[in-house]
Coordinates of C-alpha atoms (C1' of nucleotides) and ligand atoms in Angstrom, one line a residue:
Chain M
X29 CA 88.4 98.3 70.6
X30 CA 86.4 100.2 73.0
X31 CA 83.1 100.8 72.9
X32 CA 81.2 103.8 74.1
X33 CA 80.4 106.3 77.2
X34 CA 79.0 109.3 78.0
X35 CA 82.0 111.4 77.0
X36 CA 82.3 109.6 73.7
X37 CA 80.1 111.2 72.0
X38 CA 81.3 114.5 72.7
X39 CA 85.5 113.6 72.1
X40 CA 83.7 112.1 68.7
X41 CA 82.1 116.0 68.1
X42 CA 85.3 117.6 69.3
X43 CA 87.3 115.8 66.7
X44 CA 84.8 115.8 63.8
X45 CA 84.3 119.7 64.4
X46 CA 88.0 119.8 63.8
X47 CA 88.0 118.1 61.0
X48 CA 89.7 115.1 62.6
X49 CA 88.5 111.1 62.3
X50 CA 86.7 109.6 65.2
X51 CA 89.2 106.1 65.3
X52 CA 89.4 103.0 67.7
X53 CA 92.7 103.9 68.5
X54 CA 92.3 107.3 69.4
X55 CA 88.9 106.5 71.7
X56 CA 91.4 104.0 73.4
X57 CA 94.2 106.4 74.2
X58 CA 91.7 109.1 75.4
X59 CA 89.8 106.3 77.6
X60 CA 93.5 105.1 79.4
X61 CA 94.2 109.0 80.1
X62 CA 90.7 109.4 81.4
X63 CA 91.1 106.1 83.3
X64 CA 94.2 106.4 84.2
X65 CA 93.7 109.3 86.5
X66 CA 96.4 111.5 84.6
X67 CA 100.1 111.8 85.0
X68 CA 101.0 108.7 82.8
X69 CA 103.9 109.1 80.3
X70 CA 103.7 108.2 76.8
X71 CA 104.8 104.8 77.3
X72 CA 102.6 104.2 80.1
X73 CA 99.9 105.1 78.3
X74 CA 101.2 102.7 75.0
X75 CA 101.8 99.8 77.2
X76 CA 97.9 99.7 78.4
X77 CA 96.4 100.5 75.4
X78 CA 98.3 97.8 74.1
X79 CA 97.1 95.1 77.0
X80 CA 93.5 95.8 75.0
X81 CA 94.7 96.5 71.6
X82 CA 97.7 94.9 70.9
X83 CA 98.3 96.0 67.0
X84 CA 98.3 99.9 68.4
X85 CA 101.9 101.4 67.5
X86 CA 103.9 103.8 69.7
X87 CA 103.9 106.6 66.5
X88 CA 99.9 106.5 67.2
X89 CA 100.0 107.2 70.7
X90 CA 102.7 110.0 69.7
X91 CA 100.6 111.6 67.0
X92 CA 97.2 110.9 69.0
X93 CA 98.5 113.0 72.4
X94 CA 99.5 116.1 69.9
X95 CA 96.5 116.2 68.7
X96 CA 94.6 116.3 71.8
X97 CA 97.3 118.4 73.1
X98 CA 95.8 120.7 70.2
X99 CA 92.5 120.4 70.7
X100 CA 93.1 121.3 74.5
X101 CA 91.5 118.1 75.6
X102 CA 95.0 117.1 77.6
X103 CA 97.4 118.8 79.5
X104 CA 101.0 118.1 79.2
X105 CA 103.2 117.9 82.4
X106 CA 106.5 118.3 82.9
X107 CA 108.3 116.8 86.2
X108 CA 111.7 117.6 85.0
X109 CA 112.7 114.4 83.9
X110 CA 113.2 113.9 80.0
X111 CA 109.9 112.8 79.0
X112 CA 106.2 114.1 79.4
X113 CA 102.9 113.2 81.4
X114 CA 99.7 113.6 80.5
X115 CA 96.5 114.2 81.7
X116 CA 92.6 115.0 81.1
X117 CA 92.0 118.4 80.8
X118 CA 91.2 119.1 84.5
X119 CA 88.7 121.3 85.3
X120 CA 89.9 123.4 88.0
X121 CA 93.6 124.8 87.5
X122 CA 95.7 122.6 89.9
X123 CA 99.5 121.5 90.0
X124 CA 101.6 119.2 91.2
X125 CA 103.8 117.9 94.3
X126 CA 106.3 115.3 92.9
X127 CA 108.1 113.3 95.7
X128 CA 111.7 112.6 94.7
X129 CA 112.0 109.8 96.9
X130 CA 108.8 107.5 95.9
X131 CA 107.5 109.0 92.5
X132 CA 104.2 109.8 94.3
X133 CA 102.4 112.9 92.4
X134 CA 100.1 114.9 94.7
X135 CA 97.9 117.3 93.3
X136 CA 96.6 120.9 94.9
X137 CA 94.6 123.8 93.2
X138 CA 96.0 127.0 93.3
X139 CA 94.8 130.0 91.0
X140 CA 98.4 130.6 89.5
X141 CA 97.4 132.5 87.1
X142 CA 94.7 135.1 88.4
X143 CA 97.7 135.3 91.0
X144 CA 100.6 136.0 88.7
X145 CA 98.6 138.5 86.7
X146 CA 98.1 140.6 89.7
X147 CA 101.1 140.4 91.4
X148 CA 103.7 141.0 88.2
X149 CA 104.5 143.7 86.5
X150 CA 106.5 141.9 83.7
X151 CA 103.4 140.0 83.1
X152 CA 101.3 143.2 82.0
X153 CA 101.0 142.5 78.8
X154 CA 102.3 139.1 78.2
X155 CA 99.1 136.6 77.0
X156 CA 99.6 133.5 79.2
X157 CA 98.6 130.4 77.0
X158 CA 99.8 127.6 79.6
X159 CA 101.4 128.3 83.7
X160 CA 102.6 125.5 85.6
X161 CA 104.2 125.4 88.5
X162 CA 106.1 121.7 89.8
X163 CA 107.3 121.4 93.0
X164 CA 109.8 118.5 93.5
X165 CA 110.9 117.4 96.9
X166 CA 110.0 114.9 100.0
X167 CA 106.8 113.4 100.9
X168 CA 105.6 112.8 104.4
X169 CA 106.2 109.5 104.8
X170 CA 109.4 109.3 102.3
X171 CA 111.2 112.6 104.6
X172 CA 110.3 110.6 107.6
X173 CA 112.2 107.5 106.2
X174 CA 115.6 109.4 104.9
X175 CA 116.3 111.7 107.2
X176 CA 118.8 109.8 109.8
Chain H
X30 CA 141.5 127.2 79.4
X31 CA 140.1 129.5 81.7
X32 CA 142.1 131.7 83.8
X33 CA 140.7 133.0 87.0
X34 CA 138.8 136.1 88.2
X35 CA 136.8 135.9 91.8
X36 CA 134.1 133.6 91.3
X37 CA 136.6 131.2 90.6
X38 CA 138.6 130.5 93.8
X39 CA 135.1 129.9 95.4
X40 CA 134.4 127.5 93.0
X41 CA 137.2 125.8 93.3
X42 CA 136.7 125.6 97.2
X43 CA 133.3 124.3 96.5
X44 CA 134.1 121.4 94.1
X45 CA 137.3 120.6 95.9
X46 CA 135.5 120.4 99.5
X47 CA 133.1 118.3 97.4
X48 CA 135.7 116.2 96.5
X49 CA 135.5 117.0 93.2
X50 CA 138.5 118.1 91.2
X51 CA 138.8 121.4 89.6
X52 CA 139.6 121.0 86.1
X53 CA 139.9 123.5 83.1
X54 CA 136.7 122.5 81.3
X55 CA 135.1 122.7 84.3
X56 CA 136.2 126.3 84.9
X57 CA 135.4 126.9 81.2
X58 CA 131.9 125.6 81.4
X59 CA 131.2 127.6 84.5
X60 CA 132.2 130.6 82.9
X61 CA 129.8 130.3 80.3
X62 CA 127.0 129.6 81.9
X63 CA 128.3 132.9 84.1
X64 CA 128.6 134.9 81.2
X65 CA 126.0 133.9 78.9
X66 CA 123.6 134.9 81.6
X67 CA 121.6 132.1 82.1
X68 CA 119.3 130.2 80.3
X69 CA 121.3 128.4 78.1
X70 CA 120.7 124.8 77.0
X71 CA 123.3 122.0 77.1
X72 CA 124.3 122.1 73.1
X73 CA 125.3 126.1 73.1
X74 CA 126.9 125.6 76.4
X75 CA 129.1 123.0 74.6
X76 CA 128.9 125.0 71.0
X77 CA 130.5 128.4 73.0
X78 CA 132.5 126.2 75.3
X79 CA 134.5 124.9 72.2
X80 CA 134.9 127.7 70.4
X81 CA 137.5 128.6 73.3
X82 CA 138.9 125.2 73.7
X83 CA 138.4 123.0 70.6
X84 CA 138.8 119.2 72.3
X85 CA 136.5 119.9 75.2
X86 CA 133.8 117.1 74.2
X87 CA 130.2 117.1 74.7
X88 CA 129.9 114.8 77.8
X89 CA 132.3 116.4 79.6
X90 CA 129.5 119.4 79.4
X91 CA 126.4 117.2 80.5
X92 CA 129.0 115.5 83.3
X93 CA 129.6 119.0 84.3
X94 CA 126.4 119.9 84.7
X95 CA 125.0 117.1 86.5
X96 CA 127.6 117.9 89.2
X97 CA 127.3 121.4 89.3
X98 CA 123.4 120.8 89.8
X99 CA 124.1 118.2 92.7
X100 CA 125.9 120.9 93.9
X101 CA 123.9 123.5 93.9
X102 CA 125.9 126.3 91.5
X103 CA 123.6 126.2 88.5
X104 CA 119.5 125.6 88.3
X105 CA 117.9 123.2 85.1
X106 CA 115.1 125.2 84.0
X107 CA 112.5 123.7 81.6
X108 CA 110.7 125.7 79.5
X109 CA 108.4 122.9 77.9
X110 CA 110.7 121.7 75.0
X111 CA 112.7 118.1 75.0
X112 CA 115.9 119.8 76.2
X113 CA 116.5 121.7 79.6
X114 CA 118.7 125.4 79.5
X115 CA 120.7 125.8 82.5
X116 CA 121.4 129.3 85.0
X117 CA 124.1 130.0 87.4
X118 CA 121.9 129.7 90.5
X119 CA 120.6 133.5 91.7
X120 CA 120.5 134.9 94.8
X121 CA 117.0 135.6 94.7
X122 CA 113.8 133.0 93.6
X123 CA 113.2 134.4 90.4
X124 CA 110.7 132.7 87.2
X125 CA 110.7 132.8 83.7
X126 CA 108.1 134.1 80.8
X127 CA 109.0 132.3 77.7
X128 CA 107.1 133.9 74.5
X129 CA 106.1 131.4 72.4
X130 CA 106.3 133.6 69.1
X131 CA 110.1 135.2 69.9
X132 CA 111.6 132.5 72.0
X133 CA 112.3 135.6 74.3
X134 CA 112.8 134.6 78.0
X135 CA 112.0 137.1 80.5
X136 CA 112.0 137.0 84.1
X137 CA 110.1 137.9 87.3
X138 CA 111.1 137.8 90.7
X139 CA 107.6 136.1 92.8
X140 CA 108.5 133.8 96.0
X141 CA 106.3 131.3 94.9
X142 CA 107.6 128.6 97.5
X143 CA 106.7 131.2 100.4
X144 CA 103.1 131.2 99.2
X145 CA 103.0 127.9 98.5
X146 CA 104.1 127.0 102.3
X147 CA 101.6 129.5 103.2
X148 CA 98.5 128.7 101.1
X149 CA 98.7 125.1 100.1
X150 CA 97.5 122.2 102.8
X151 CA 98.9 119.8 100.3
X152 CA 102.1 120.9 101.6
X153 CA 102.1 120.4 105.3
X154 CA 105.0 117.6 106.4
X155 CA 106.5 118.2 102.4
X156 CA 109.8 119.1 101.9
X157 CA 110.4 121.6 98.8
X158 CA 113.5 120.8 97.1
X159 CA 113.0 122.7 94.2
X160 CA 110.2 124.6 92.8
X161 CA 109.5 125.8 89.1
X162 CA 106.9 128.2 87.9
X163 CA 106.9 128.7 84.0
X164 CA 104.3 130.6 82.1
X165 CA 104.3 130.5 77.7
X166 CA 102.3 132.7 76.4
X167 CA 103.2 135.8 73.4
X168 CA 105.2 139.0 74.6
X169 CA 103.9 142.1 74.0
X170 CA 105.9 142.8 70.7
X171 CA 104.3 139.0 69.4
X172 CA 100.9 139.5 70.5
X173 CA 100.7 142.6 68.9
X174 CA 101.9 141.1 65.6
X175 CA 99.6 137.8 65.4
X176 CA 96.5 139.4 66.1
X177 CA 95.1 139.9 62.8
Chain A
dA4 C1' 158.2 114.2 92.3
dT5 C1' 154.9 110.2 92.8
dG6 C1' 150.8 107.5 93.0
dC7 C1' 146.2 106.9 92.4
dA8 C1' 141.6 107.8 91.9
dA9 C1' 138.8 111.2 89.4
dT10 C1' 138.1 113.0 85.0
dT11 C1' 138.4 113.3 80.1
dG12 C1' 137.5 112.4 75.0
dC13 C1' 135.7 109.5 71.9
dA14 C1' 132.6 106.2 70.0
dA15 C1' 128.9 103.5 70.7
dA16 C1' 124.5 102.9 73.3
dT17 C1' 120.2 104.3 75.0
dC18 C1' 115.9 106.8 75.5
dA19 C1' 112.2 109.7 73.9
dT20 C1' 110.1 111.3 70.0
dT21 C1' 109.4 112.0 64.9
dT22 C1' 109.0 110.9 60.1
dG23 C1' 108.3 108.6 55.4
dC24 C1' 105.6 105.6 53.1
dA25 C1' 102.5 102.2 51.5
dA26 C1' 98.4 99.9 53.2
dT27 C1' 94.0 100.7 55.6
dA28 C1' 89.8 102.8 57.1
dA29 C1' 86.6 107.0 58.5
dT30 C1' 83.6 110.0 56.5
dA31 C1' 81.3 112.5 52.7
dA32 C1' 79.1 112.0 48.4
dT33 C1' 76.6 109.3 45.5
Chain L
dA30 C1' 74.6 100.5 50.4
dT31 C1' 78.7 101.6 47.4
dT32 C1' 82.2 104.4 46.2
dA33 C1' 85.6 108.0 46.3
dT34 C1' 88.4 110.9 48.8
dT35 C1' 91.8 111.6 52.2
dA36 C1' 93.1 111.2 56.9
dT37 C1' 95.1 107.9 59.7
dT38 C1' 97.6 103.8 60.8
dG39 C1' 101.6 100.5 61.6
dC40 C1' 106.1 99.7 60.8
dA41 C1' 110.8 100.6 60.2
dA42 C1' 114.1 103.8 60.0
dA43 C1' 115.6 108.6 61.4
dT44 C1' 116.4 112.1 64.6
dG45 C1' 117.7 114.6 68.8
dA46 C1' 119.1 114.6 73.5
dT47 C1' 121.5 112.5 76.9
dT48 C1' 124.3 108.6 78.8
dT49 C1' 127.8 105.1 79.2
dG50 C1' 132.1 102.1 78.8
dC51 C1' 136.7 102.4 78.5
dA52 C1' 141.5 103.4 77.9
dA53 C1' 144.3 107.5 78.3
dT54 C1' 145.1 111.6 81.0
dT55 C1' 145.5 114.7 84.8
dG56 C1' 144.4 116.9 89.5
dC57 C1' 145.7 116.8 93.9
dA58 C1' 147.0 114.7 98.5
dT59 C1' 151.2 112.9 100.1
Ligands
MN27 MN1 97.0 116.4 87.8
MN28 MN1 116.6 133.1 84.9
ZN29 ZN1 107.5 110.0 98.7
ZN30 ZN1 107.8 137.3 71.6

DNA sequence: ATGCAATTGCAAATCATTTGCAATAATAAT
DNA sequence: ATTATTATTGCAAATGATTTGCAATTGCAT
């Protein structure tokens, strides 16, 4: 189903140490995230593991992005449409630019957090366990093309 | 269904010069999202919304929202969960701190899409339609709770 | 008051995600 | 290596949120 890399072994410790099962079919969904350069959605993600797998169920996927979701190993995005996106577990804090006109996601670091704790007071006090910001609007080339 | 008070007429004016028609359930389901002071999702909208008028049905909420979103009277917020709350849109760019242990959401003013302009290169030649921080994390009443 | 398009309620449809369960397979113990 | 123990899987059916089709109703310009 897929076979190995260097960051197999380690996702294989991750899960063990958590008392989780090393399976094909988790190795595969981690591998299309990692390949897939992040912001795929659940079915995204189903439909390619299922170009290399094809007995792989949707409930797997599901129950396989929880879990990793869990183990902090992705991130789950939201672009304010009904469904989720996911990604590898970056490894600078960055955020996304989501053009309403041609889907395009464009990403940029910015230290939120350190930020927000600084400058608010409401957050004295409050333990962040997750900031994102999204930003919707027009890219460069889709503003250029609407506006007239 | 909903009588009047001062907000109304300019709502009226709004929808109308929209060329939208002002109707009693949409009057109603303004109100409540007025009164209930934001942050409400679509389902209590609808819940409080027919405990005043019993045959209002549950599209006519969603419908309503949609159009009060395209116009610009109420903001979708999206605190992470499968269903979005809705605000009446404030005057100034305020975020939200959603505790994770109390469901309590509290809010900070921070003019994120200033900075953003500002700091980010990513967003030279976009065009911010919208911009959302949210931070989960435990209040100060939860974190002091859980720990231990 | 009239006419007509916009809006409504209702039921059924759709979309995203979850769950129950019996069969299967990953690891730990032999 | 074999076996026993349980987590995990696939599948189908359930759930939760939102959307849609349609005929009946109603706001509003005339
Ligand atoms: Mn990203
Ligand atoms: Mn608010
Ligand atoms: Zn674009
Ligand atoms: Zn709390």
């Amino acid at each position: 189903m897929y076979s190995g890399s260097i960051k197999m072994n380690s996702s294989r410790r991750k899960l063990n140490d958590a008392g989780k099962r090393f399976t094909p079919q988790r190795a595969l969904v981690m591998d299309i995230i990692r390949q897939g350069r992040g912001h795929l959605d659940a079915d995204e993600i189903f439909r390619r593991a299922r170009e290399r797998e094809s007995r792989l169920s949707l409930s797997t996927v599901y129950r396989t992005l929880h879990m990793l979701k869990e183990l902090d190993m992705v991130d789950e995005l939201h672009f304010g449409e009904n469904h989720h996106h996911y990604e590898a577990k970056p490894a600078r804090e960055h955020h996304h630019l989501v053009c309403l006109g041609c889907g395009r996601v464009i990403e940029f670091s910015y230290p939120l957090s350190r930020y927000l704790k600084k400058a608010v007071p409401e957050m004295k006090g409050f333990d962040i366990n997750e900031v994102e910001i999204s930003v919707a609007g027009y890219c460069d080339r889709c503003r250029r093309a609407r506006r007239r």
